[in-house]
PDB file of C-alpha atoms in Angstrom:
ATOM      1  CA  UNK A   1      -0.631 -29.615 -17.563  1.00 46.00           C
ATOM      2  CA  UNK A   2      -1.844 -30.260 -14.012  1.00 49.00           C
ATOM      3  CA  UNK A   3       0.869 -28.324 -12.194  1.00 50.00           C
ATOM      4  CA  UNK A   4       0.449 -25.030 -14.138  1.00 63.00           C
ATOM      5  CA  UNK A   5      -3.314 -25.230 -13.703  1.00 53.00           C
ATOM      6  CA  UNK A   6      -2.889 -25.834  -9.963  1.00 78.00           C
ATOM      7  CA  UNK A   7      -0.615 -22.801  -9.751  1.00 75.00           C
ATOM      8  CA  UNK A   8      -3.136 -20.702 -11.652  1.00 81.00           C
ATOM      9  CA  UNK A   9      -5.959 -21.779  -9.348  1.00 86.00           C
ATOM     10  CA  UNK A  10      -3.815 -21.025  -6.298  1.00 84.00           C
ATOM     11  CA  UNK A  11      -3.047 -17.551  -7.620  1.00 86.00           C
ATOM     12  CA  UNK A  12      -6.712 -16.861  -8.258  1.00 86.00           C
ATOM     13  CA  UNK A  13      -7.562 -17.949  -4.732  1.00 88.00           C
ATOM     14  CA  UNK A  14      -4.817 -15.726  -3.335  1.00 89.00           C
ATOM     15  CA  UNK A  15      -6.056 -12.681  -5.246  1.00 92.00           C
ATOM     16  CA  UNK A  16      -9.621 -13.357  -4.127  1.00 92.00           C
ATOM     17  CA  UNK A  17      -8.372 -13.430  -0.553  1.00 91.00           C
ATOM     18  CA  UNK A  18      -6.532 -10.138  -1.017  1.00 91.00           C
ATOM     19  CA  UNK A  19      -9.577  -8.442  -2.526  1.00 93.00           C
ATOM     20  CA  UNK A  20     -11.715  -9.610   0.374  1.00 94.00           C
ATOM     21  CA  UNK A  21      -9.180  -8.426   2.969  1.00 95.00           C
ATOM     22  CA  UNK A  22      -8.943  -4.903   1.568  1.00 96.00           C
ATOM     23  CA  UNK A  23     -12.734  -4.688   1.343  1.00 96.00           C
ATOM     24  CA  UNK A  24     -12.960  -5.259   5.103  1.00 95.00           C
ATOM     25  CA  UNK A  25     -13.452  -2.272   7.368  1.00 95.00           C
ATOM     26  CA  UNK A  26     -13.009   1.167   5.840  1.00 97.00           C
ATOM     27  CA  UNK A  27      -9.624   1.745   4.224  1.00 97.00           C
ATOM     28  CA  UNK A  28     -10.832   4.983   2.574  1.00 97.00           C
ATOM     29  CA  UNK A  29     -11.291   6.379   6.095  1.00 97.00           C
ATOM     30  CA  UNK A  30      -7.737   5.337   7.006  1.00 97.00           C
ATOM     31  CA  UNK A  31      -6.405   7.114   3.910  1.00 97.00           C
ATOM     32  CA  UNK A  32      -8.502  10.240   4.388  1.00 96.00           C
ATOM     33  CA  UNK A  33      -8.363  10.639   8.164  1.00 96.00           C
ATOM     34  CA  UNK A  34      -4.971   9.232   9.146  1.00 98.00           C
ATOM     35  CA  UNK A  35      -2.530   9.722   6.246  1.00 97.00           C
ATOM     36  CA  UNK A  36      -4.117  12.220   3.817  1.00 96.00           C
ATOM     37  CA  UNK A  37      -0.834  13.989   3.034  1.00 96.00           C
ATOM     38  CA  UNK A  38       1.277  11.123   1.713  1.00 98.00           C
ATOM     39  CA  UNK A  39      -0.428  10.937  -1.671  1.00 98.00           C
ATOM     40  CA  UNK A  40       0.378  14.571  -2.398  1.00 98.00           C
ATOM     41  CA  UNK A  41       3.990  13.970  -1.334  1.00 98.00           C
ATOM     42  CA  UNK A  42       4.344  11.234  -3.946  1.00 98.00           C
ATOM     43  CA  UNK A  43       2.652  13.258  -6.691  1.00 98.00           C
ATOM     44  CA  UNK A  44       5.019  16.179  -6.078  1.00 98.00           C
ATOM     45  CA  UNK A  45       8.064  13.882  -6.018  1.00 98.00           C
ATOM     46  CA  UNK A  46       7.030  12.427  -9.382  1.00 98.00           C
ATOM     47  CA  UNK A  47       6.622  15.910 -10.865  1.00 98.00           C
ATOM     48  CA  UNK A  48       3.136  15.206 -12.183  1.00 98.00           C
ATOM     49  CA  UNK A  49       1.880  18.014 -14.402  1.00 97.00           C
ATOM     50  CA  UNK A  50      -0.637  18.860 -17.116  1.00 98.00           C
ATOM     51  CA  UNK A  51      -0.930  16.392 -19.961  1.00 95.00           C
ATOM     52  CA  UNK A  52       1.158  13.609 -18.458  1.00 98.00           C
ATOM     53  CA  UNK A  53      -0.220  10.087 -18.691  1.00 98.00           C
ATOM     54  CA  UNK A  54      -0.211   8.748 -15.126  1.00 99.00           C
ATOM     55  CA  UNK A  55      -0.931   5.275 -13.751  1.00 99.00           C
ATOM     56  CA  UNK A  56      -1.499   4.793 -10.026  1.00 98.00           C
ATOM     57  CA  UNK A  57      -0.980   1.090  -9.258  1.00 98.00           C
ATOM     58  CA  UNK A  58      -2.898  -0.371  -6.301  1.00 98.00           C
ATOM     59  CA  UNK A  59      -4.469   3.065  -5.957  1.00 98.00           C
ATOM     60  CA  UNK A  60      -6.990   2.151  -3.290  1.00 97.00           C
ATOM     61  CA  UNK A  61      -9.430   5.029  -2.918  1.00 97.00           C
ATOM     62  CA  UNK A  62      -7.163   7.454  -4.765  1.00 98.00           C
ATOM     63  CA  UNK A  63      -4.945   8.989  -2.092  1.00 97.00           C
ATOM     64  CA  UNK A  64      -2.360   9.742  -4.800  1.00 98.00           C
ATOM     65  CA  UNK A  65      -4.440   9.364  -7.968  1.00 98.00           C
ATOM     66  CA  UNK A  66      -6.823  12.199  -7.092  1.00 98.00           C
ATOM     67  CA  UNK A  67      -4.049  14.741  -6.328  1.00 98.00           C
ATOM     68  CA  UNK A  68      -2.337  13.670  -9.561  1.00 98.00           C
ATOM     69  CA  UNK A  69      -5.529  14.380 -11.522  1.00 98.00           C
ATOM     70  CA  UNK A  70      -5.935  17.737  -9.790  1.00 98.00           C
ATOM     71  CA  UNK A  71      -2.333  18.530 -10.808  1.00 98.00           C
ATOM     72  CA  UNK A  72      -3.344  18.106 -14.442  1.00 98.00           C
ATOM     73  CA  UNK A  73      -2.346  14.519 -15.086  1.00 98.00           C
ATOM     74  CA  UNK A  74      -4.364  12.195 -17.307  1.00 98.00           C
ATOM     75  CA  UNK A  75      -4.743   9.580 -14.594  1.00 98.00           C
ATOM     76  CA  UNK A  76      -5.766   5.952 -14.484  1.00 98.00           C
ATOM     77  CA  UNK A  77      -6.288   4.646 -10.944  1.00 98.00           C
ATOM     78  CA  UNK A  78      -6.051   0.851 -10.861  1.00 98.00           C
ATOM     79  CA  UNK A  79      -6.704  -1.490  -7.963  1.00 98.00           C
ATOM     80  CA  UNK A  80      -7.561  -5.122  -7.332  1.00 97.00           C
ATOM     81  CA  UNK A  81     -10.473  -4.276  -5.007  1.00 97.00           C
ATOM     82  CA  UNK A  82     -13.595  -2.813  -6.652  1.00 97.00           C
ATOM     83  CA  UNK A  83     -14.984  -1.525  -3.346  1.00 97.00           C
ATOM     84  CA  UNK A  84     -11.980   0.779  -2.999  1.00 98.00           C
ATOM     85  CA  UNK A  85     -12.361   2.033  -6.566  1.00 98.00           C
ATOM     86  CA  UNK A  86     -16.020   2.817  -5.937  1.00 98.00           C
ATOM     87  CA  UNK A  87     -15.103   4.802  -2.838  1.00 97.00           C
ATOM     88  CA  UNK A  88     -12.402   6.600  -4.804  1.00 98.00           C
ATOM     89  CA  UNK A  89     -14.856   7.595  -7.501  1.00 98.00           C
ATOM     90  CA  UNK A  90     -17.039   9.259  -4.880  1.00 97.00           C
ATOM     91  CA  UNK A  91     -14.092  11.083  -3.311  1.00 97.00           C
ATOM     92  CA  UNK A  92     -12.769  12.167  -6.702  1.00 97.00           C
ATOM     93  CA  UNK A  93     -16.151  13.566  -7.687  1.00 97.00           C
ATOM     94  CA  UNK A  94     -16.317  15.543  -4.442  1.00 96.00           C
ATOM     95  CA  UNK A  95     -12.975  17.158  -5.321  1.00 96.00           C
ATOM     96  CA  UNK A  96     -13.882  17.761  -8.957  1.00 97.00           C
ATOM     97  CA  UNK A  97     -11.138  15.404 -10.170  1.00 97.00           C
ATOM     98  CA  UNK A  98     -11.507  13.709 -13.537  1.00 97.00           C
ATOM     99  CA  UNK A  99      -9.763  10.373 -13.895  1.00 98.00           C
ATOM    100  CA  UNK A 100     -10.351   6.765 -14.900  1.00 98.00           C
ATOM    101  CA  UNK A 101     -10.902   3.996 -12.361  1.00 98.00           C
ATOM    102  CA  UNK A 102     -10.034   0.460 -13.443  1.00 98.00           C
ATOM    103  CA  UNK A 103      -9.901  -2.868 -11.665  1.00 98.00           C
ATOM    104  CA  UNK A 104      -6.497  -4.429 -12.272  1.00 98.00           C
ATOM    105  CA  UNK A 105      -3.977  -6.782 -10.707  1.00 97.00           C
ATOM    106  CA  UNK A 106      -0.604  -5.135 -10.010  1.00 98.00           C
ATOM    107  CA  UNK A 107       1.052  -8.387 -11.095  1.00 97.00           C
ATOM    108  CA  UNK A 108      -0.682  -8.448 -14.493  1.00 97.00           C
ATOM    109  CA  UNK A 109      -1.475  -4.867 -15.500  1.00 98.00           C
ATOM    110  CA  UNK A 110      -3.848  -4.629 -18.492  1.00 98.00           C
ATOM    111  CA  UNK A 111      -1.925  -1.791 -20.130  1.00 98.00           C
ATOM    112  CA  UNK A 112       0.444  -1.525 -23.064  1.00 98.00           C
ATOM    113  CA  UNK A 113       4.207  -1.501 -22.710  1.00 98.00           C
ATOM    114  CA  UNK A 114       5.450   2.074 -22.305  1.00 98.00           C
ATOM    115  CA  UNK A 115       1.931   3.492 -22.081  1.00 98.00           C
ATOM    116  CA  UNK A 116       2.512   5.944 -19.199  1.00 99.00           C
ATOM    117  CA  UNK A 117       4.784   8.897 -18.484  1.00 98.00           C
ATOM    118  CA  UNK A 118       4.507   8.376 -14.730  1.00 99.00           C
ATOM    119  CA  UNK A 119       3.799   5.103 -12.911  1.00 99.00           C
ATOM    120  CA  UNK A 120       3.405   5.426  -9.176  1.00 98.00           C
ATOM    121  CA  UNK A 121       2.122   3.568  -6.141  1.00 98.00           C
ATOM    122  CA  UNK A 122       1.383   4.967  -2.693  1.00 98.00           C
ATOM    123  CA  UNK A 123       1.277   2.275  -0.012  1.00 98.00           C
ATOM    124  CA  UNK A 124      -0.268  -0.071  -2.541  1.00 98.00           C
ATOM    125  CA  UNK A 125       2.011  -2.248  -4.667  1.00 98.00           C
ATOM    126  CA  UNK A 126       3.879  -3.246  -1.515  1.00 98.00           C
ATOM    127  CA  UNK A 127       0.932  -5.484  -0.638  1.00 97.00           C
ATOM    128  CA  UNK A 128       0.975  -7.461  -3.892  1.00 97.00           C
ATOM    129  CA  UNK A 129       2.337 -10.878  -2.888  1.00 95.00           C
ATOM    130  CA  UNK A 130       4.984 -11.443  -5.581  1.00 96.00           C
ATOM    131  CA  UNK A 131       7.342  -8.495  -5.504  1.00 98.00           C
ATOM    132  CA  UNK A 132       9.481  -9.141  -8.562  1.00 98.00           C
ATOM    133  CA  UNK A 133       6.437  -9.714 -10.739  1.00 97.00           C
ATOM    134  CA  UNK A 134       4.930  -6.421  -9.593  1.00 98.00           C
ATOM    135  CA  UNK A 135       8.207  -4.558 -10.112  1.00 98.00           C
ATOM    136  CA  UNK A 136       8.503  -5.962 -13.627  1.00 98.00           C
ATOM    137  CA  UNK A 137       5.018  -4.665 -14.429  1.00 98.00           C
ATOM    138  CA  UNK A 138       5.778  -1.195 -13.056  1.00 98.00           C
ATOM    139  CA  UNK A 139       8.784  -0.969 -15.363  1.00 98.00           C
ATOM    140  CA  UNK A 140       7.028  -2.467 -18.359  1.00 98.00           C
ATOM    141  CA  UNK A 141       4.171   0.049 -18.534  1.00 98.00           C
ATOM    142  CA  UNK A 142       6.448   3.070 -18.030  1.00 98.00           C
ATOM    143  CA  UNK A 143       7.758   4.742 -21.186  1.00 98.00           C
ATOM    144  CA  UNK A 144      11.550   5.000 -21.623  1.00 98.00           C
ATOM    145  CA  UNK A 145      12.646   8.069 -19.683  1.00 98.00           C
ATOM    146  CA  UNK A 146       9.396   8.060 -17.697  1.00 98.00           C
ATOM    147  CA  UNK A 147       9.150   8.294 -13.912  1.00 98.00           C
ATOM    148  CA  UNK A 148       8.515   5.477 -11.463  1.00 99.00           C
ATOM    149  CA  UNK A 149       7.546   6.730  -8.012  1.00 99.00           C
ATOM    150  CA  UNK A 150       6.906   4.640  -4.902  1.00 99.00           C
ATOM    151  CA  UNK A 151       5.977   5.503  -1.336  1.00 98.00           C
ATOM    152  CA  UNK A 152       6.041   2.562   1.065  1.00 98.00           C
ATOM    153  CA  UNK A 153       6.218   1.925   4.805  1.00 98.00           C
ATOM    154  CA  UNK A 154       9.670   0.923   6.048  1.00 98.00           C
ATOM    155  CA  UNK A 155      10.289  -2.286   8.010  1.00 98.00           C
ATOM    156  CA  UNK A 156      11.736  -0.258  10.889  1.00 98.00           C
ATOM    157  CA  UNK A 157       8.959   2.349  10.995  1.00 98.00           C
ATOM    158  CA  UNK A 158       5.691   2.235  12.897  1.00 98.00           C
ATOM    159  CA  UNK A 159       3.596   0.334  10.353  1.00 98.00           C
ATOM    160  CA  UNK A 160       6.426  -2.093   9.604  1.00 98.00           C
ATOM    161  CA  UNK A 161       6.621  -2.795  13.330  1.00 98.00           C
ATOM    162  CA  UNK A 162       2.830  -3.136  13.498  1.00 98.00           C
ATOM    163  CA  UNK A 163       2.976  -5.904  10.900  1.00 98.00           C
ATOM    164  CA  UNK A 164       5.740  -7.582  12.906  1.00 98.00           C
ATOM    165  CA  UNK A 165       3.532  -7.437  16.006  1.00 98.00           C
ATOM    166  CA  UNK A 166       0.572  -8.941  14.132  1.00 98.00           C
ATOM    167  CA  UNK A 167       2.533 -11.690  12.358  1.00 97.00           C
ATOM    168  CA  UNK A 168       2.355 -14.315  15.159  1.00 98.00           C
ATOM    169  CA  UNK A 169      -1.414 -13.852  15.321  1.00 98.00           C
ATOM    170  CA  UNK A 170      -2.135 -13.786  11.589  1.00 97.00           C
ATOM    171  CA  UNK A 171      -2.853 -16.705   9.301  1.00 95.00           C
ATOM    172  CA  UNK A 172       0.318 -18.071   7.663  1.00 93.00           C
ATOM    173  CA  UNK A 173       1.044 -16.291   4.373  1.00 87.00           C
ATOM    174  CA  UNK A 174       0.510 -18.300   1.188  1.00 82.00           C
ATOM    175  CA  UNK A 175       3.549 -20.022  -0.277  1.00 80.00           C
ATOM    176  CA  UNK A 176       5.687 -17.555  -2.203  1.00 81.00           C
ATOM    177  CA  UNK A 177       4.078 -14.423  -0.754  1.00 89.00           C
ATOM    178  CA  UNK A 178       6.638 -11.865   0.423  1.00 94.00           C
ATOM    179  CA  UNK A 179       6.405  -9.408   3.360  1.00 95.00           C
ATOM    180  CA  UNK A 180       5.029  -5.988   2.292  1.00 97.00           C
ATOM    181  CA  UNK A 181       7.482  -3.838   4.329  1.00 97.00           C
ATOM    182  CA  UNK A 182      10.419  -5.067   2.236  1.00 98.00           C
ATOM    183  CA  UNK A 183       9.328  -2.392  -0.274  1.00 98.00           C
ATOM    184  CA  UNK A 184      10.411   0.166   2.316  1.00 98.00           C
ATOM    185  CA  UNK A 185      14.053  -0.861   1.991  1.00 98.00           C
ATOM    186  CA  UNK A 186      16.003   1.139  -0.605  1.00 98.00           C
ATOM    187  CA  UNK A 187      18.423  -1.641  -1.506  1.00 98.00           C
ATOM    188  CA  UNK A 188      15.592  -4.136  -1.904  1.00 98.00           C
ATOM    189  CA  UNK A 189      13.597  -1.897  -4.260  1.00 98.00           C
ATOM    190  CA  UNK A 190      16.740  -1.040  -6.225  1.00 98.00           C
ATOM    191  CA  UNK A 191      17.415  -4.755  -6.680  1.00 98.00           C
ATOM    192  CA  UNK A 192      13.844  -5.364  -7.875  1.00 98.00           C
ATOM    193  CA  UNK A 193      14.136  -2.671 -10.537  1.00 98.00           C
ATOM    194  CA  UNK A 194      17.777  -3.337 -11.368  1.00 98.00           C
ATOM    195  CA  UNK A 195      19.521  -1.621 -14.262  1.00 98.00           C
ATOM    196  CA  UNK A 196      16.200  -0.914 -15.926  1.00 98.00           C
ATOM    197  CA  UNK A 197      16.064   2.398 -14.043  1.00 98.00           C
ATOM    198  CA  UNK A 198      18.407   5.361 -13.602  1.00 98.00           C
ATOM    199  CA  UNK A 199      18.522   8.556 -11.526  1.00 98.00           C
ATOM    200  CA  UNK A 200      17.383   6.807  -8.373  1.00 98.00           C
ATOM    201  CA  UNK A 201      16.451   8.978  -5.412  1.00 98.00           C
ATOM    202  CA  UNK A 202      15.491   7.364  -2.119  1.00 98.00           C
ATOM    203  CA  UNK A 203      14.594   9.254   1.038  1.00 98.00           C
ATOM    204  CA  UNK A 204      13.307   8.077   4.387  1.00 98.00           C
ATOM    205  CA  UNK A 205      10.680  10.494   5.662  1.00 98.00           C
ATOM    206  CA  UNK A 206       7.923  10.537   8.249  1.00 98.00           C
ATOM    207  CA  UNK A 207       4.301  11.541   8.281  1.00 98.00           C
ATOM    208  CA  UNK A 208       2.916  13.008  11.501  1.00 98.00           C
ATOM    209  CA  UNK A 209      -0.188  11.152  12.652  1.00 98.00           C
ATOM    210  CA  UNK A 210      -2.170  12.989  15.316  1.00 97.00           C
ATOM    211  CA  UNK A 211      -5.604  11.466  14.727  1.00 96.00           C
ATOM    212  CA  UNK A 212      -5.613   9.345  17.914  1.00 97.00           C
ATOM    213  CA  UNK A 213      -5.738  10.853  21.425  1.00 96.00           C
ATOM    214  CA  UNK A 214      -4.669   7.568  23.060  1.00 97.00           C
ATOM    215  CA  UNK A 215      -2.868   4.374  22.173  1.00 98.00           C
ATOM    216  CA  UNK A 216      -6.114   2.494  22.669  1.00 98.00           C
ATOM    217  CA  UNK A 217      -7.899   4.827  20.250  1.00 98.00           C
ATOM    218  CA  UNK A 218      -5.332   3.944  17.575  1.00 98.00           C
ATOM    219  CA  UNK A 219      -5.711   0.232  18.245  1.00 98.00           C
ATOM    220  CA  UNK A 220      -9.496   0.305  18.167  1.00 98.00           C
ATOM    221  CA  UNK A 221      -9.585   2.368  14.967  1.00 98.00           C
ATOM    222  CA  UNK A 222      -7.282  -0.035  13.122  1.00 98.00           C
ATOM    223  CA  UNK A 223      -9.043  -3.016  14.664  1.00 97.00           C
ATOM    224  CA  UNK A 224     -12.299  -1.915  13.039  1.00 98.00           C
ATOM    225  CA  UNK A 225     -11.152  -0.073   9.879  1.00 98.00           C
ATOM    226  CA  UNK A 226      -7.892  -1.538   8.509  1.00 98.00           C
ATOM    227  CA  UNK A 227      -8.281  -4.741   6.492  1.00 97.00           C
ATOM    228  CA  UNK A 228      -5.038  -6.535   7.498  1.00 97.00           C
ATOM    229  CA  UNK A 229      -5.692  -5.854  11.187  1.00 98.00           C
ATOM    230  CA  UNK A 230      -9.309  -6.984  10.933  1.00 98.00           C
ATOM    231  CA  UNK A 231      -8.196 -10.185   9.192  1.00 97.00           C
ATOM    232  CA  UNK A 232      -5.639 -10.846  11.924  1.00 98.00           C
ATOM    233  CA  UNK A 233      -8.216 -10.480  14.672  1.00 98.00           C
ATOM    234  CA  UNK A 234     -10.606 -12.762  12.807  1.00 98.00           C
ATOM    235  CA  UNK A 235      -7.893 -15.399  12.693  1.00 98.00           C
ATOM    236  CA  UNK A 236      -7.723 -15.499  16.512  1.00 98.00           C
ATOM    237  CA  UNK A 237     -11.384 -14.740  17.263  1.00 98.00           C
ATOM    238  CA  UNK A 238     -11.915 -18.102  18.942  1.00 98.00           C
ATOM    239  CA  UNK A 239      -8.985 -17.545  21.307  1.00 98.00           C
ATOM    240  CA  UNK A 240      -9.871 -14.696  23.720  1.00 98.00           C
ATOM    241  CA  UNK A 241      -6.503 -14.835  25.442  1.00 98.00           C
ATOM    242  CA  UNK A 242      -4.743 -14.199  22.123  1.00 98.00           C
ATOM    243  CA  UNK A 243      -7.138 -11.348  21.313  1.00 98.00           C
ATOM    244  CA  UNK A 244      -6.266  -9.781  24.673  1.00 98.00           C
ATOM    245  CA  UNK A 245      -2.566 -10.247  24.005  1.00 98.00           C
ATOM    246  CA  UNK A 246      -2.758  -8.578  20.584  1.00 98.00           C
ATOM    247  CA  UNK A 247      -4.863  -5.770  22.065  1.00 98.00           C
ATOM    248  CA  UNK A 248      -2.095  -5.156  24.574  1.00 98.00           C
ATOM    249  CA  UNK A 249       0.766  -5.362  22.055  1.00 98.00           C
ATOM    250  CA  UNK A 250      -0.804  -2.921  19.568  1.00 98.00           C
ATOM    251  CA  UNK A 251      -1.573  -0.394  22.290  1.00 98.00           C
ATOM    252  CA  UNK A 252       1.961  -0.695  23.651  1.00 98.00           C
ATOM    253  CA  UNK A 253       3.395  -0.183  20.167  1.00 98.00           C
ATOM    254  CA  UNK A 254       1.451   3.064  19.826  1.00 98.00           C
ATOM    255  CA  UNK A 255       2.490   4.136  23.321  1.00 98.00           C
ATOM    256  CA  UNK A 256       6.172   3.630  22.506  1.00 97.00           C
ATOM    257  CA  UNK A 257       5.823   5.878  19.460  1.00 98.00           C
ATOM    258  CA  UNK A 258       3.852   8.618  21.211  1.00 97.00           C
ATOM    259  CA  UNK A 259       5.617  11.951  20.713  1.00 96.00           C
ATOM    260  CA  UNK A 260       3.192  13.710  23.025  1.00 94.00           C
ATOM    261  CA  UNK A 261      -0.580  14.169  23.073  1.00 91.00           C
ATOM    262  CA  UNK A 262      -0.964  11.007  20.995  1.00 92.00           C
ATOM    263  CA  UNK A 263       1.048  12.250  18.002  1.00 97.00           C
ATOM    264  CA  UNK A 264       3.201   9.688  16.183  1.00 98.00           C
ATOM    265  CA  UNK A 265       5.698   9.868  13.322  1.00 98.00           C
ATOM    266  CA  UNK A 266       5.325   7.009  10.847  1.00 98.00           C
ATOM    267  CA  UNK A 267       8.351   6.363   8.623  1.00 98.00           C
ATOM    268  CA  UNK A 268       8.129   5.679   4.895  1.00 98.00           C
ATOM    269  CA  UNK A 269      10.524   5.372   1.951  1.00 98.00           C
ATOM    270  CA  UNK A 270      10.013   7.801  -0.925  1.00 98.00           C
ATOM    271  CA  UNK A 271      11.642   6.254  -3.997  1.00 98.00           C
ATOM    272  CA  UNK A 272      11.753   7.760  -7.478  1.00 98.00           C
ATOM    273  CA  UNK A 273      13.628   6.752 -10.631  1.00 98.00           C
ATOM    274  CA  UNK A 274      13.529   7.089 -14.396  1.00 98.00           C
ATOM    275  CA  UNK A 275      13.108   4.128 -16.699  1.00 98.00           C
ATOM    276  CA  UNK A 276      16.279   3.627 -18.694  1.00 98.00           C
ATOM    277  CA  UNK A 277      16.042   4.708 -22.324  1.00 95.00           C
ATOM    278  CA  UNK A 278      17.825   1.662 -23.634  1.00 79.00           C
TER     279      UNK A 278
END
């Protein structure tokens, strides 16, 4: 019985670490100020409408859950990090959106099999460490014929490249944890879901980001607001030369993607499917 208990303790520690990372900085500001449009894109792609039961997995502060509620869906926004749910409740109230907010692990969703008409995740489930487990849960809680909709950064796009830049400076990932940007690969997601889904549609799109006038402004914003970036800098805080090197690499990444006047196009994969009826 020792080995299973050790694995359980390790998983608990990993989830505690994830909660703490996403509570760092101000992810609600990232969602609201940098990428406000992507949640609406996913809601429209899923065809959310009045009366549909909708689950937003790893919802954060509700970038997709709130638009889904405003579209008439009966929405549950779930996330591992309570600080993000609290921020989402405030934002939802400001918009007059009515929805439920519930703390939940994407790898062990506390919902019944087939409970939802639409199960979606906008830049959220990709950060759960065990991809197949998360995919299995997405399918499980969707009713037969229901919609699964995912919007995730691609490995080749700006954010995927940002994670590649940060990797040498970050703490080693826990054993078994898989890279988030893999969820931005159509073949990878299709393999995770397998023959349990039909009518797959996958499109690579971009969101225009024009929040930052300079490459340094982007770097400094993410350095102070975005949990994974903050955690990476904390890992090298005692090595000023490495901090300087990461400062330089992040600014150069933004400079390479500058389309003029600081505007950048960040690529994501929009993936929708229906759960097979049998």
